[in-house]
PDB file of C-alpha atoms in Angstrom:
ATOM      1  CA  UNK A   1      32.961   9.727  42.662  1.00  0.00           C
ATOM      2  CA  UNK A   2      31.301   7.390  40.116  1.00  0.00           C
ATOM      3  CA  UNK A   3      33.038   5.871  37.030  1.00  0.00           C
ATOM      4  CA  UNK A   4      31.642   6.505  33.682  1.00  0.00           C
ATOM      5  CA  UNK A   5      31.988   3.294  31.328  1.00  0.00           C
ATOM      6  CA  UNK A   6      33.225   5.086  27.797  1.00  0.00           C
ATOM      7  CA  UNK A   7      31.004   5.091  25.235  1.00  0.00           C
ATOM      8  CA  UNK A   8      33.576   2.374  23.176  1.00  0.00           C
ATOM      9  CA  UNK A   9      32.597  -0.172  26.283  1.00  0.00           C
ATOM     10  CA  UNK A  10      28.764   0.394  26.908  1.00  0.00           C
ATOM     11  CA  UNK A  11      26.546  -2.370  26.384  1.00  0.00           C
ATOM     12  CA  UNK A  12      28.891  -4.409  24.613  1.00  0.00           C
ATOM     13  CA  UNK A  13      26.538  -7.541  23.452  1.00  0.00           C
ATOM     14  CA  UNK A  14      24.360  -4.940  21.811  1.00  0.00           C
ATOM     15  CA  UNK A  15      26.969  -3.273  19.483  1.00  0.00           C
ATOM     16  CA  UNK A  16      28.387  -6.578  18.773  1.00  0.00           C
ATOM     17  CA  UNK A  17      24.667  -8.101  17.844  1.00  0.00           C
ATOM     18  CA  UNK A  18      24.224  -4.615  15.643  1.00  0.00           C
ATOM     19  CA  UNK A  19      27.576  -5.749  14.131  1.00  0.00           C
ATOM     20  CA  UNK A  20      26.843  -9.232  13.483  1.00  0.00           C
ATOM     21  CA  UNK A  21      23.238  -7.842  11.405  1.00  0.00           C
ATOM     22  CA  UNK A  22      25.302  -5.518   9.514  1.00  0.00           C
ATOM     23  CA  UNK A  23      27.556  -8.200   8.409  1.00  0.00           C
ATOM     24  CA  UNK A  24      25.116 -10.717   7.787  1.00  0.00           C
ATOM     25  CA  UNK A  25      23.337  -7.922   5.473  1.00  0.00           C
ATOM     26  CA  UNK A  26      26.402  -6.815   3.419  1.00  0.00           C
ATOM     27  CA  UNK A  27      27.066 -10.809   3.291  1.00  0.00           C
ATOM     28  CA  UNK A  28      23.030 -10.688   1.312  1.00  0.00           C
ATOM     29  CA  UNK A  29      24.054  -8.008  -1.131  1.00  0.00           C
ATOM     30  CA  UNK A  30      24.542  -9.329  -4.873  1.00  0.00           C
ATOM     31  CA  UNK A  31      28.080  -9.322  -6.567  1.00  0.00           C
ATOM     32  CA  UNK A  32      29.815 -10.683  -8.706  1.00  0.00           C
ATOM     33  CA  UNK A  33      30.585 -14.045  -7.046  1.00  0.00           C
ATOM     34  CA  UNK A  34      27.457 -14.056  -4.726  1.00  0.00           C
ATOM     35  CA  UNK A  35      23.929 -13.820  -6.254  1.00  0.00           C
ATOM     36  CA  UNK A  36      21.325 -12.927  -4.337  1.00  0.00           C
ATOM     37  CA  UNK A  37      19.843 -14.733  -1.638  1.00  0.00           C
ATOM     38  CA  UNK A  38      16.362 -15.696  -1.400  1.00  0.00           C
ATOM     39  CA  UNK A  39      14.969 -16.240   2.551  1.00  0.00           C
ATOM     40  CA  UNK A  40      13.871 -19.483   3.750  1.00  0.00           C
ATOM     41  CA  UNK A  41      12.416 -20.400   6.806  1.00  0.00           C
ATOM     42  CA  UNK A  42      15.542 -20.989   8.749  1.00  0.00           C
ATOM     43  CA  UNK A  43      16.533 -17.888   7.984  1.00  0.00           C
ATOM     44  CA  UNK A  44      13.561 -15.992   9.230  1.00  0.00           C
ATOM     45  CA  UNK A  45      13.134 -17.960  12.312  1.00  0.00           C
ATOM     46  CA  UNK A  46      16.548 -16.739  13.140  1.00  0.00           C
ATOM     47  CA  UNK A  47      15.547 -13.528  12.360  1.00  0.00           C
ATOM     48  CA  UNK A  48      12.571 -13.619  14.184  1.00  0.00           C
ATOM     49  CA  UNK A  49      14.896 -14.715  17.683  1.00  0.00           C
ATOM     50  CA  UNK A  50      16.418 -11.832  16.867  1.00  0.00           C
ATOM     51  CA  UNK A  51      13.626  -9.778  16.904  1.00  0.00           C
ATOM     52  CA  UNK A  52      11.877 -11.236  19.580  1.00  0.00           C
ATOM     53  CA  UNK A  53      14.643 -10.573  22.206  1.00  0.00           C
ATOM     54  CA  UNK A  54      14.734  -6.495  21.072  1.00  0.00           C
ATOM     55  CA  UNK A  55      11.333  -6.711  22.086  1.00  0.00           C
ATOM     56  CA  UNK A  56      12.136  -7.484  25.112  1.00  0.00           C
ATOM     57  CA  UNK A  57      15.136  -5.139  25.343  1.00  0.00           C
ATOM     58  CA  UNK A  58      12.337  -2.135  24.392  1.00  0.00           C
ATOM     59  CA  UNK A  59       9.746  -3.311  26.717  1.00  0.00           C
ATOM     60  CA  UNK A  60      12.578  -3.612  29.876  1.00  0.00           C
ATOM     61  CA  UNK A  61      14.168   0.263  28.865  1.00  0.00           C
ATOM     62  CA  UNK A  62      10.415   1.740  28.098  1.00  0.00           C
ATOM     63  CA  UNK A  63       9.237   0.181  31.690  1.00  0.00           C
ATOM     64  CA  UNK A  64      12.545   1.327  33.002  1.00  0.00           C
ATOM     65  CA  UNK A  65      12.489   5.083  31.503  1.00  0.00           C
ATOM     66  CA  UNK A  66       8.858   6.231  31.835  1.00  0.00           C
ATOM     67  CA  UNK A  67       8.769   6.555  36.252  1.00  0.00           C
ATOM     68  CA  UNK A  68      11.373   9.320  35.584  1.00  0.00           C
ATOM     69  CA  UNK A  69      10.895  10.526  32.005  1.00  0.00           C
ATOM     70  CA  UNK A  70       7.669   9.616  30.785  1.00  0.00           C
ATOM     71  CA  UNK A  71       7.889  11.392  27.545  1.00  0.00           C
ATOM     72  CA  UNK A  72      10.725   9.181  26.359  1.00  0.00           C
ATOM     73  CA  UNK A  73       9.196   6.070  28.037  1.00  0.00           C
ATOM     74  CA  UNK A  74       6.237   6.464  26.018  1.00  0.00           C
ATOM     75  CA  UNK A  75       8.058   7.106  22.579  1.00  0.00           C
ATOM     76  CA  UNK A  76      10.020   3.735  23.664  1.00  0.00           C
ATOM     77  CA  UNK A  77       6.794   1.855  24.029  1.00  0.00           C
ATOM     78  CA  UNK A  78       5.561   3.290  20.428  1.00  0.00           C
ATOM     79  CA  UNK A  79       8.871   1.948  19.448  1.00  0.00           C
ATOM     80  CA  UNK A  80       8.108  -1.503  21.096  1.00  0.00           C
ATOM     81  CA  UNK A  81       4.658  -1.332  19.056  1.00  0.00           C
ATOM     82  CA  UNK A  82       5.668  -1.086  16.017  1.00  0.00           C
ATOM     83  CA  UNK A  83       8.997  -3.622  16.579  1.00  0.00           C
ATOM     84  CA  UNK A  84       6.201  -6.054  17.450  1.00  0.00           C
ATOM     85  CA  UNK A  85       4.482  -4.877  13.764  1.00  0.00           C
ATOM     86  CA  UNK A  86       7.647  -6.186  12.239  1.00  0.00           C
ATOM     87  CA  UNK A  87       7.740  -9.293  14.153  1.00  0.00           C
ATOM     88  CA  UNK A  88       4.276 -10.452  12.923  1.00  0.00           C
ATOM     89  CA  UNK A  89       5.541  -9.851   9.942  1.00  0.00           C
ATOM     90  CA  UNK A  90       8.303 -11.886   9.772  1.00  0.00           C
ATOM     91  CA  UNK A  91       6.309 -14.700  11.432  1.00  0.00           C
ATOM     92  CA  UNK A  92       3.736 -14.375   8.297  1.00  0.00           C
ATOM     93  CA  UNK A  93       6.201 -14.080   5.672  1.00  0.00           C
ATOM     94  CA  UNK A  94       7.593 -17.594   7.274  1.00  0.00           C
ATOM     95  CA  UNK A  95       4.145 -19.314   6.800  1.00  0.00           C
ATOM     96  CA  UNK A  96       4.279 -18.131   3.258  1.00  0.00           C
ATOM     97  CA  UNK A  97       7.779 -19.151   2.152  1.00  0.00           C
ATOM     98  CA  UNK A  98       7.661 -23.212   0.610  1.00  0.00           C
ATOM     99  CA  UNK A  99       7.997 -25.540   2.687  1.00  0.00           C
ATOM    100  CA  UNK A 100      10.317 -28.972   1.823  1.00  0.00           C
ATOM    101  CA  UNK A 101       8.461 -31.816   0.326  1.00  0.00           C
ATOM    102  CA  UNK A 102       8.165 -33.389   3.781  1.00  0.00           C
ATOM    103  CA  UNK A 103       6.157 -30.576   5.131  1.00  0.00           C
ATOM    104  CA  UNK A 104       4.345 -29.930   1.975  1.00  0.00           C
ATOM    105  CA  UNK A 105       2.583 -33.153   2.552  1.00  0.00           C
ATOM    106  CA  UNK A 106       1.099 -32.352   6.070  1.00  0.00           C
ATOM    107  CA  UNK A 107      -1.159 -29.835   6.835  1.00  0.00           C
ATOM    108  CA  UNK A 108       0.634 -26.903   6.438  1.00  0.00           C
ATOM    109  CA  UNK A 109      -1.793 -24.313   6.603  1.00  0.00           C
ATOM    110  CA  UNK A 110      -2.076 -23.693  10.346  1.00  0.00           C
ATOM    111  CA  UNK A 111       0.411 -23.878  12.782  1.00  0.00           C
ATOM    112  CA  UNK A 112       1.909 -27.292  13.525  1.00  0.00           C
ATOM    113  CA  UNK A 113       5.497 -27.366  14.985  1.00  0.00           C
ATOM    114  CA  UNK A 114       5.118 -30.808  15.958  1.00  0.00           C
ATOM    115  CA  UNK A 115       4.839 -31.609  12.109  1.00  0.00           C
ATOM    116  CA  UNK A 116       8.571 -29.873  11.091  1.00  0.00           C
ATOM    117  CA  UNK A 117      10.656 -32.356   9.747  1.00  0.00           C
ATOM    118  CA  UNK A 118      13.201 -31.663  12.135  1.00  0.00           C
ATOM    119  CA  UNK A 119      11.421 -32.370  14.826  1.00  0.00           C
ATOM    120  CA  UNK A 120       9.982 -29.948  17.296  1.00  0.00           C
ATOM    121  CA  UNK A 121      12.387 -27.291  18.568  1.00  0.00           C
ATOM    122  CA  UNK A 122      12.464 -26.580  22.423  1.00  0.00           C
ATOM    123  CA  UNK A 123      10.964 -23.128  21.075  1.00  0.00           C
ATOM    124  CA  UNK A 124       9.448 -22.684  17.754  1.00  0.00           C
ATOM    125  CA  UNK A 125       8.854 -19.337  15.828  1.00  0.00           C
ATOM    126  CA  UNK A 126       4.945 -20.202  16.629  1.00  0.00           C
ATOM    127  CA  UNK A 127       5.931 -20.584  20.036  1.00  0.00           C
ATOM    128  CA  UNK A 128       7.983 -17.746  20.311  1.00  0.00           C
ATOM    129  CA  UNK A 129       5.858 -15.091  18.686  1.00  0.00           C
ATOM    130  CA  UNK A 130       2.847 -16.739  21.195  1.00  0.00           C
ATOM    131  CA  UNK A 131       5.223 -15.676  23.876  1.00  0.00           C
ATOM    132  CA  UNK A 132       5.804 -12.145  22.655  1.00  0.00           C
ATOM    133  CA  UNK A 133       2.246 -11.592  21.490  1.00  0.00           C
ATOM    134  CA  UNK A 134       1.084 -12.435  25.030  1.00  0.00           C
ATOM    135  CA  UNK A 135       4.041 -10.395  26.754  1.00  0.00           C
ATOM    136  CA  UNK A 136       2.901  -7.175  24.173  1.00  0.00           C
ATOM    137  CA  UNK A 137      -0.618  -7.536  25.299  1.00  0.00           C
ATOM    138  CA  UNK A 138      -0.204  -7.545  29.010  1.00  0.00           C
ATOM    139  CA  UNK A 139       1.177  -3.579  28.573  1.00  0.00           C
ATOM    140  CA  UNK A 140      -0.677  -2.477  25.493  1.00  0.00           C
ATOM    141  CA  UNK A 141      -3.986  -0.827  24.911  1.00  0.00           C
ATOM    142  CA  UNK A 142      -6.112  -3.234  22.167  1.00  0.00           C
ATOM    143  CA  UNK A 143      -6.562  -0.288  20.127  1.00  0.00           C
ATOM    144  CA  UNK A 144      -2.511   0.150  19.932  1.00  0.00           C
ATOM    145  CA  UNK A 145      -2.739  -3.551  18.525  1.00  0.00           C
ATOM    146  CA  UNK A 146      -6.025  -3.614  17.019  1.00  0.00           C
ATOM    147  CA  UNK A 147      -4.810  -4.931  13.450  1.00  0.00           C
ATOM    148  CA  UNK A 148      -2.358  -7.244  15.001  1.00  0.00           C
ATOM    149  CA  UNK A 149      -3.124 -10.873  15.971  1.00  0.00           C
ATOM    150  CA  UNK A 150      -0.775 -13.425  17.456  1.00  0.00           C
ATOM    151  CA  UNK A 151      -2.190 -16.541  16.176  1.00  0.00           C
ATOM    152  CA  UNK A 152      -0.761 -18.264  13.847  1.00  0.00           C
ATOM    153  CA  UNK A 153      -3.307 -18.664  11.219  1.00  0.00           C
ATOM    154  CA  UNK A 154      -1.456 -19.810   8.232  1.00  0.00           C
TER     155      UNK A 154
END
């Protein structure tokens, strides 16, 4: 006899991490006594973690599901593919965002995470999206990726 978890309990870090972006995106919406919110590049960088780590979540089910369902595995690993689209995305639209005055006077137009002003993180958006765009390429075809890069170029 196996227990069944109910559906209320499964994968509780997930529904509360769904939770947390549907907060933080009715928190965005204009009103009367919050205007609207541009992004900066804190913002995105935390949004980019976030995205970063459901690409890995898709990868590990899509690896997981395909040996016994390959259909679903595969529609899973389109999935992955086009998370990773958004990903890029968000790392571009970070490079494009102004910088403070501090990093307006370095080199700002390729990738220098040494050069923040606060300092290096242990893992910068560069860094990270490196990481993933290395990770995506391992498992996909170049033609799945073919307008995607992962260098930073901006």
């Amino acid at each position: 006899m196996t227990l069944r978890t109910p559906l209320d309990d499964a994968h509780p870090y997930l529904r509360a991490a769904s939770a947390g972006v549907r907060h933080h995106t009715r928190s965005l919406a204009p009103s009367d006594t919050n205007p609207p919110r541009r992004a900066d590049r804190p913002h995105l960088d935390v949004l980019h973690a976030h995205l970063a780590a459901l690409l890995q979540l898709l990868d590990r089910l899509a690896e997981n599901t395909r040996p016994r369902h390959p259909a679903a595995g595969r529609h899973l690993a389109t999935a992955h593919t086009r998370l990773w689209q958004a990903t890029s995305e968000v790392h571009s639209a970070f490079h494009l965002l102004p910088t403070t005055s501090t990093e307006a006077e370095a080199n700002t137009s390729t990738c220098h995470p040494e050069q923040l002003p606060e300092g290096p993180p242990v893992l910068t958006i560069c860094q990270r999206h490196l990481a993933a765009g290395h990770s995506l390429r391992r498992k996909t075809t170049p033609t799945d990726l073919r307008a995607h890069t992962t260098a930073c170029v901006r």
